[in-house]
Coordinates of C-alpha atoms in Angstrom, one line a residue:
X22 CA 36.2 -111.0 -135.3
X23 CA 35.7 -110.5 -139.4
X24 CA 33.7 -107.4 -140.2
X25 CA 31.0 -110.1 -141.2
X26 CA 30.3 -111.4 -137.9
X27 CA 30.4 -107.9 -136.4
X28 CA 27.7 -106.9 -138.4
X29 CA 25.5 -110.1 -137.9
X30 CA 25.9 -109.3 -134.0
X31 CA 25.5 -105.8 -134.6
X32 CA 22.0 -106.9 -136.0
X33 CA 21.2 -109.4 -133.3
X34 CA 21.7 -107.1 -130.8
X35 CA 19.7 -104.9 -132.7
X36 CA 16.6 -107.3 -132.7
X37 CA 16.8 -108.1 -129.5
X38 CA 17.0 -104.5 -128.3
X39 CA 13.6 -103.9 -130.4
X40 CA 11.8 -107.1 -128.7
X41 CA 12.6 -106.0 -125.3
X42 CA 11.6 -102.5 -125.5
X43 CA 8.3 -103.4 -127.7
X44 CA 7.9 -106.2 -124.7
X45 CA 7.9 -103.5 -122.1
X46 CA 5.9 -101.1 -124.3
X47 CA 3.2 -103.9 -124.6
X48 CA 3.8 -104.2 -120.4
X49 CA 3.2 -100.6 -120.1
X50 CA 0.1 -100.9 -122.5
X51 CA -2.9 -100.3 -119.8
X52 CA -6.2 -101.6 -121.5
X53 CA -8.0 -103.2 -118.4
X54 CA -7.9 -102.2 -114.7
X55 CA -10.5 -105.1 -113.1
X56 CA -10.9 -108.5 -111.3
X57 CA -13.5 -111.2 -111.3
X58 CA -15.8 -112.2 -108.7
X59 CA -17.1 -115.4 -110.5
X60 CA -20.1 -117.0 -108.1
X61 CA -22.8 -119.4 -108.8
X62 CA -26.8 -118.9 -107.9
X63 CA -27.2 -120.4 -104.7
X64 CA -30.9 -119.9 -104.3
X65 CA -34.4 -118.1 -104.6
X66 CA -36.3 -116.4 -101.8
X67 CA -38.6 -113.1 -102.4
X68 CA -36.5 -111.4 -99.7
X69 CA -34.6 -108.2 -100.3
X70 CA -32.5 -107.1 -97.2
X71 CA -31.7 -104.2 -98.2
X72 CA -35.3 -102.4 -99.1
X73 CA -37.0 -104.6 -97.5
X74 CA -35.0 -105.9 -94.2
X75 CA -36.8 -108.1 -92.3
X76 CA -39.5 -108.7 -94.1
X77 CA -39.7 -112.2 -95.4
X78 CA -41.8 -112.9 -98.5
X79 CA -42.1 -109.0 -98.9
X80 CA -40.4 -108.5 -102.1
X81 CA -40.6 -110.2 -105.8
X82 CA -38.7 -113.1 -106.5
X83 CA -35.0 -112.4 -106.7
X84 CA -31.9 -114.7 -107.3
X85 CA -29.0 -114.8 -105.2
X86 CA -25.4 -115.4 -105.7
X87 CA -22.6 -116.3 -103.3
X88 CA -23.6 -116.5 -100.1
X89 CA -25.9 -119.1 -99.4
X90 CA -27.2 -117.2 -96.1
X91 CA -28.9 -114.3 -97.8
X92 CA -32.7 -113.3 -96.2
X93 CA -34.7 -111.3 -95.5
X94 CA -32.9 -111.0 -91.9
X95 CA -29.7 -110.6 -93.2
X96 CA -26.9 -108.2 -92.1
X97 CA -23.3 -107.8 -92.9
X98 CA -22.3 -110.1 -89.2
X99 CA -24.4 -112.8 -90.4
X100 CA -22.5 -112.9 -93.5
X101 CA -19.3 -113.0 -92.1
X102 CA -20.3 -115.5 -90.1
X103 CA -21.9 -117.7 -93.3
X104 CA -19.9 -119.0 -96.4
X105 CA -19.7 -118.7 -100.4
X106 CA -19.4 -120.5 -103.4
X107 CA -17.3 -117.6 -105.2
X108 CA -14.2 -118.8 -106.0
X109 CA -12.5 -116.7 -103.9
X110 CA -13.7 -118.0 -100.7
X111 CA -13.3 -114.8 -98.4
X112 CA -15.6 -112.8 -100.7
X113 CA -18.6 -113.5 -98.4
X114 CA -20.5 -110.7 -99.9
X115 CA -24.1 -111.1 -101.1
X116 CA -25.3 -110.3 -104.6
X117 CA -28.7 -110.5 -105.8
X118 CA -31.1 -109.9 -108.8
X119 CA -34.4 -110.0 -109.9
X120 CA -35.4 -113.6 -111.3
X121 CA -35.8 -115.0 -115.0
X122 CA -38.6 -116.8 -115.8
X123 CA -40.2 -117.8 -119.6
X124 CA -43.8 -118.1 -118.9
X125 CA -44.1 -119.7 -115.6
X126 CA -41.0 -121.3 -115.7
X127 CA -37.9 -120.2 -113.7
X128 CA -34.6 -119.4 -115.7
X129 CA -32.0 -119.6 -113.5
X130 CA -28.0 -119.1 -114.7
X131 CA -26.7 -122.7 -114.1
X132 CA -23.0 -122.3 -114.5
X133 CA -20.9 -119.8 -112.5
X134 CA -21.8 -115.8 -113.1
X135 CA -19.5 -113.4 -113.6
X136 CA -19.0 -109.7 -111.5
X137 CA -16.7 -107.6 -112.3
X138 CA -14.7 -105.0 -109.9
X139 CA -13.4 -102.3 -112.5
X140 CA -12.2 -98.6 -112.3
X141 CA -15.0 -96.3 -113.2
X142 CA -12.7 -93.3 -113.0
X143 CA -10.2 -92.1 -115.7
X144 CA -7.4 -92.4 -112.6
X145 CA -7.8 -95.9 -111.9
X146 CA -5.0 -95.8 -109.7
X147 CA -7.2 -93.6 -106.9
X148 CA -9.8 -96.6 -106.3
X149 CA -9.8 -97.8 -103.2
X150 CA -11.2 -101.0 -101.1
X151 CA -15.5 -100.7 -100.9
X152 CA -15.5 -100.2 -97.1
X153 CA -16.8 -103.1 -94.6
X154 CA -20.5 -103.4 -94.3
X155 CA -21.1 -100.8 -97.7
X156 CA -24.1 -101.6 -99.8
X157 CA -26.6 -100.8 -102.4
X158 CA -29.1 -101.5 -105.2
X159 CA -28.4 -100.5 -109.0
X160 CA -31.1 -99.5 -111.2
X161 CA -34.8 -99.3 -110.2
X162 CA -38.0 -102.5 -110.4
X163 CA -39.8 -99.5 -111.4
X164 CA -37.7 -97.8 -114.4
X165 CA -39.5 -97.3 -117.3
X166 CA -37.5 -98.0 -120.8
X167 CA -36.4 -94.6 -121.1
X168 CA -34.9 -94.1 -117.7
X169 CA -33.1 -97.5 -118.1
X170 CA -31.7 -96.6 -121.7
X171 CA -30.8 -93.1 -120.5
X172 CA -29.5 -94.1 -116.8
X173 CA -25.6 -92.4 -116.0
X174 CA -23.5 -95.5 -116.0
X175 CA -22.7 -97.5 -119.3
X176 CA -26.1 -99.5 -119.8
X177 CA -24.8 -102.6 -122.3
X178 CA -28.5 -103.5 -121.9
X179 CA -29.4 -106.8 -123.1
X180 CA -27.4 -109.3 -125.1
X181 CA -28.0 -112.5 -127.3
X182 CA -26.2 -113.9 -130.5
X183 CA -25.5 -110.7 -132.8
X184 CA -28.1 -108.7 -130.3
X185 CA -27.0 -105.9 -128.6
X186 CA -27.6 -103.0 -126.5
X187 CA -31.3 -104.0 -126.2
X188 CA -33.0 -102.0 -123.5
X189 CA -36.0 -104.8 -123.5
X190 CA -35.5 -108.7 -123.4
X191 CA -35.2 -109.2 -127.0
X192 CA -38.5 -111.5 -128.7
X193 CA -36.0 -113.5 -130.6
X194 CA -32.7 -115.1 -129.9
X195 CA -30.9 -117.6 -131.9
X196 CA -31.4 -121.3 -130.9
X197 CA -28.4 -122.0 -129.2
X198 CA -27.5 -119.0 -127.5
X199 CA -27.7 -117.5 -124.3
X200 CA -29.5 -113.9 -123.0
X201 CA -26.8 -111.8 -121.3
X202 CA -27.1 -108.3 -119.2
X203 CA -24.8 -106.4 -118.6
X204 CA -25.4 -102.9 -116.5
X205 CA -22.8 -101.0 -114.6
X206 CA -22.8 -99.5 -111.0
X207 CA -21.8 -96.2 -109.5
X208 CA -17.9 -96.3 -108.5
X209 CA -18.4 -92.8 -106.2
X210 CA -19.0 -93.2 -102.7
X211 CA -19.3 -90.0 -100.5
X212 CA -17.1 -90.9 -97.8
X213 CA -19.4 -91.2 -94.7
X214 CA -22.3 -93.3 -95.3
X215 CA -22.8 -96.8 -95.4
X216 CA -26.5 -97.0 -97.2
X217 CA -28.9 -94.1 -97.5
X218 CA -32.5 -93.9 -97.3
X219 CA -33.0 -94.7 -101.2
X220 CA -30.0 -97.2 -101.0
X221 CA -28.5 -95.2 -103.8
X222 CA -27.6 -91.7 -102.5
X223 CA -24.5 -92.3 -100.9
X224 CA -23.3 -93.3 -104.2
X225 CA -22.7 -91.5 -107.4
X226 CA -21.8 -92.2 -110.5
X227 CA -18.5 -90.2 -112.3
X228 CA -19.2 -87.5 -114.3
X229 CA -19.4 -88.6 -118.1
X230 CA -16.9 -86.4 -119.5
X231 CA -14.2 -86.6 -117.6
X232 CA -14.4 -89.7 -115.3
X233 CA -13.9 -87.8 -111.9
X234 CA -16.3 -88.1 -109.0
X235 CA -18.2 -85.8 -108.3
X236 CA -17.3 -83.4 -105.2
X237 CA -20.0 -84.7 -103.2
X238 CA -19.1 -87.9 -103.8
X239 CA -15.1 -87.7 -103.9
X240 CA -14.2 -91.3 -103.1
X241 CA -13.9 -94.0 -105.8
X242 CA -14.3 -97.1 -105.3
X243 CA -14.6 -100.1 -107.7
X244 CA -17.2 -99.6 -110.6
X245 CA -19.5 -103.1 -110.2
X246 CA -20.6 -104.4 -113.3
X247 CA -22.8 -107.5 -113.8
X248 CA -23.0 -109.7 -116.4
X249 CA -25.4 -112.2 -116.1
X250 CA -26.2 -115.0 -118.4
X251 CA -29.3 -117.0 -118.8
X252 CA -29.7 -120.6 -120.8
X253 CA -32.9 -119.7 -122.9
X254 CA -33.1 -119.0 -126.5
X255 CA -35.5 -119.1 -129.7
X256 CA -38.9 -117.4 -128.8
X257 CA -38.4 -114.4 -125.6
X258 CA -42.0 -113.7 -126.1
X259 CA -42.8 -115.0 -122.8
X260 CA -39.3 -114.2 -121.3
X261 CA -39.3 -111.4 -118.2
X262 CA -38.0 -110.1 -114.8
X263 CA -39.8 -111.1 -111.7
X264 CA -40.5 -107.4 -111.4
X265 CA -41.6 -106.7 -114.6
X266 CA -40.2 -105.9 -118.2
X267 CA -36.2 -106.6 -119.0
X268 CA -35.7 -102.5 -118.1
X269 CA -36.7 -102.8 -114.9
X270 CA -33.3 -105.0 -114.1
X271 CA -31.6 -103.7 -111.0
X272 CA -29.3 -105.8 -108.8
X273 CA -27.8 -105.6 -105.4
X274 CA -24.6 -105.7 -103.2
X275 CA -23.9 -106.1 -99.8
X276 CA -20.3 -105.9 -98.9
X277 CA -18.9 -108.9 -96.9
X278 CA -15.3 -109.7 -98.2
X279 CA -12.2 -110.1 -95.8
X280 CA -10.8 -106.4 -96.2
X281 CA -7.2 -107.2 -96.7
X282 CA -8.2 -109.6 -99.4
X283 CA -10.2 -107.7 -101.2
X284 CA -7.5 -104.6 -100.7
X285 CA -5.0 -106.8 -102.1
X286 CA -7.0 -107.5 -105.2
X287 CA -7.6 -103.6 -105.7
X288 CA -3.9 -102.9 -105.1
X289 CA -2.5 -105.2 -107.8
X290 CA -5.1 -105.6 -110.9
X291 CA -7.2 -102.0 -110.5
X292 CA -4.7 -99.9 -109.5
X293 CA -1.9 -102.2 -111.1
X294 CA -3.9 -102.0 -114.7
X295 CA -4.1 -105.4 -115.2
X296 CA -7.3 -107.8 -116.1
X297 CA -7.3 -110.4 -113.3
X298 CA -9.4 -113.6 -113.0
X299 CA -10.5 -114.0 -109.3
X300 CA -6.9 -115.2 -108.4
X301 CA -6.0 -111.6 -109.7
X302 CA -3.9 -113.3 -112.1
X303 CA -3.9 -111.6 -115.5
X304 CA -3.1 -114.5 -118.3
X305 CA -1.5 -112.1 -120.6
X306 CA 1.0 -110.4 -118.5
X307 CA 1.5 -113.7 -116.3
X308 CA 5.2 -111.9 -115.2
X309 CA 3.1 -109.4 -112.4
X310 CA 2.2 -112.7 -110.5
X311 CA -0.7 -113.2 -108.5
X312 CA -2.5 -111.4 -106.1
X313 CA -3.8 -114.3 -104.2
X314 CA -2.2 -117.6 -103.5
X315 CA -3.2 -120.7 -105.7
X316 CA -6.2 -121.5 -102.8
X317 CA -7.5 -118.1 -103.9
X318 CA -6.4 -116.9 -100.8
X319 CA -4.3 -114.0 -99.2
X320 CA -1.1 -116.1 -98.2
X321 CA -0.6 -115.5 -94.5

């Protein structure tokens, strides 16, 4: 081989050494740890069973995503036993907000919504499952501004065209666009207790600073975040909550999924680093597979 031709593949060899290792510096590269649960509304009912269980009609109008079963009278059995129109179809779980209306009109989201399971702890790879039958309600119908701008998770408040981090429903969004929320749950549960009197003291949130749970809440589980989006635009003068003012948004979870689903989802895109759709299937590092089969199921 001519010194000429040893040089050339010298320099090939070269270039291809520097793409591989840049490839797996760019596979190292952690800048997400989350999966989607993306579910569409399924209806409205002024039921909360979690403040106000059995208790039909007792509560303001709230919204509910997922599982089409959702009362007043529900528990985590009857859930199981109902179904879902998440796209992954064992995530039985409820989820619920307050309802959108402008004026006297109901506003509800009518395209799928879009929850996300995240780490909320700088170790993303110590989250573990949310246990069977878990749940609780984020935020507070009776916040006042302050408390909602000031509350310990990341508040993205409210969204719309170049609008952000609104801690009201803004009174103007371009024609066009679309009012989003997004507001972040506590990701530290304390170990022993499924709910709590308040439905929020069995959970925590990390501490700012150093994203580590608290000691008396030492177990993290996946950081909930919601982002809801609602078709209305131009004039919000007349836009609000069903309980009140855009700062008293709050939401609620009741945990239903199929543990070893929902483990498997965990395992591979929050503690794997990745940023799954609800396949946990992260387009740009498509070589770490799925966690779920193309049915959007655990394969058996």
């Amino acid at each position: 081989m001519s010194r000429k031709l040893s040089a050339l593949a010298a320099a090939a060899a070269l270039v291809t050494a520097f793409v591989v290792v840049t490839q797996a510096q760019a596979d190292d590269l952690v800048t997400h740890h989350e999966f989607q649960a993306n579910c569409s509304v399924t209806h409205h009912l002024p039921d909360d069973p979690i403040v106000l269980p059995g208790l039909p009609g007792a509560s303001h109008l709230h919204t509910f995503l997922g599982n089409p079963t959702t009362n007043a009278r529900t528990t985590t059995d009857s859930l199981r036993a109902g179904q879902t129109n998440c796209k992954t179809p064992d995530d039985k779980s409820a989820y619920w907000f307050p309802s959108v209306y402008n004026g006297d009109q109901l506003i509800p989201p009518d395209f799928p919504q879009v929850i996300y399971y995240k780490s909320g702890i700088l170790k993303y790879q110590d989250v573990v499952p949310f246990p069977p039958g878990i749940r609780f309600v984020v935020g507070s119908p009776s916040a006042t501004q302050e408390q909602f701008r000031t509350a310990p998770g990341a508040v993205e408040g409210w969204e719309c065209g170049d609008s952000f981090h609104n801690y009201d429903i803004p009174a103007w969004c371009p024609p066009g666009t679309q009012l989003n929320i997004r507001y972040q749950a506590p990701s530290c549960w304390n170990g022993r207790d499924l709910d709590s009197a308040d439905h929020k003291s069995h959970m925590a949130y990390p501490d700012r600073a150093t994203l580590v749970c608290p000691s008396s809440h030492p177990v993290a589980v996946p950081m909930l975040e919601f982002k809801m989006a609602f078709p209305v635009s131009g004039d919000m003068s007349r836009v609000r909550l069903s309980s009140g003012r855009g700062y008293t948004w709050h939401y609620d979870f009741m945990n239903a999924w199929d543990a070893p689903t929902q483990a498997a989802l965990v395992r591979h895109c929050v503690n794997g680093g990745l940023q799954c759709d609800p396949r946990g299937y992260d387009l740009y590092k498509p070589h770490r597979g799925a966690a779920l089969g193309p049915d959007y199921r655990l394969p058996r």
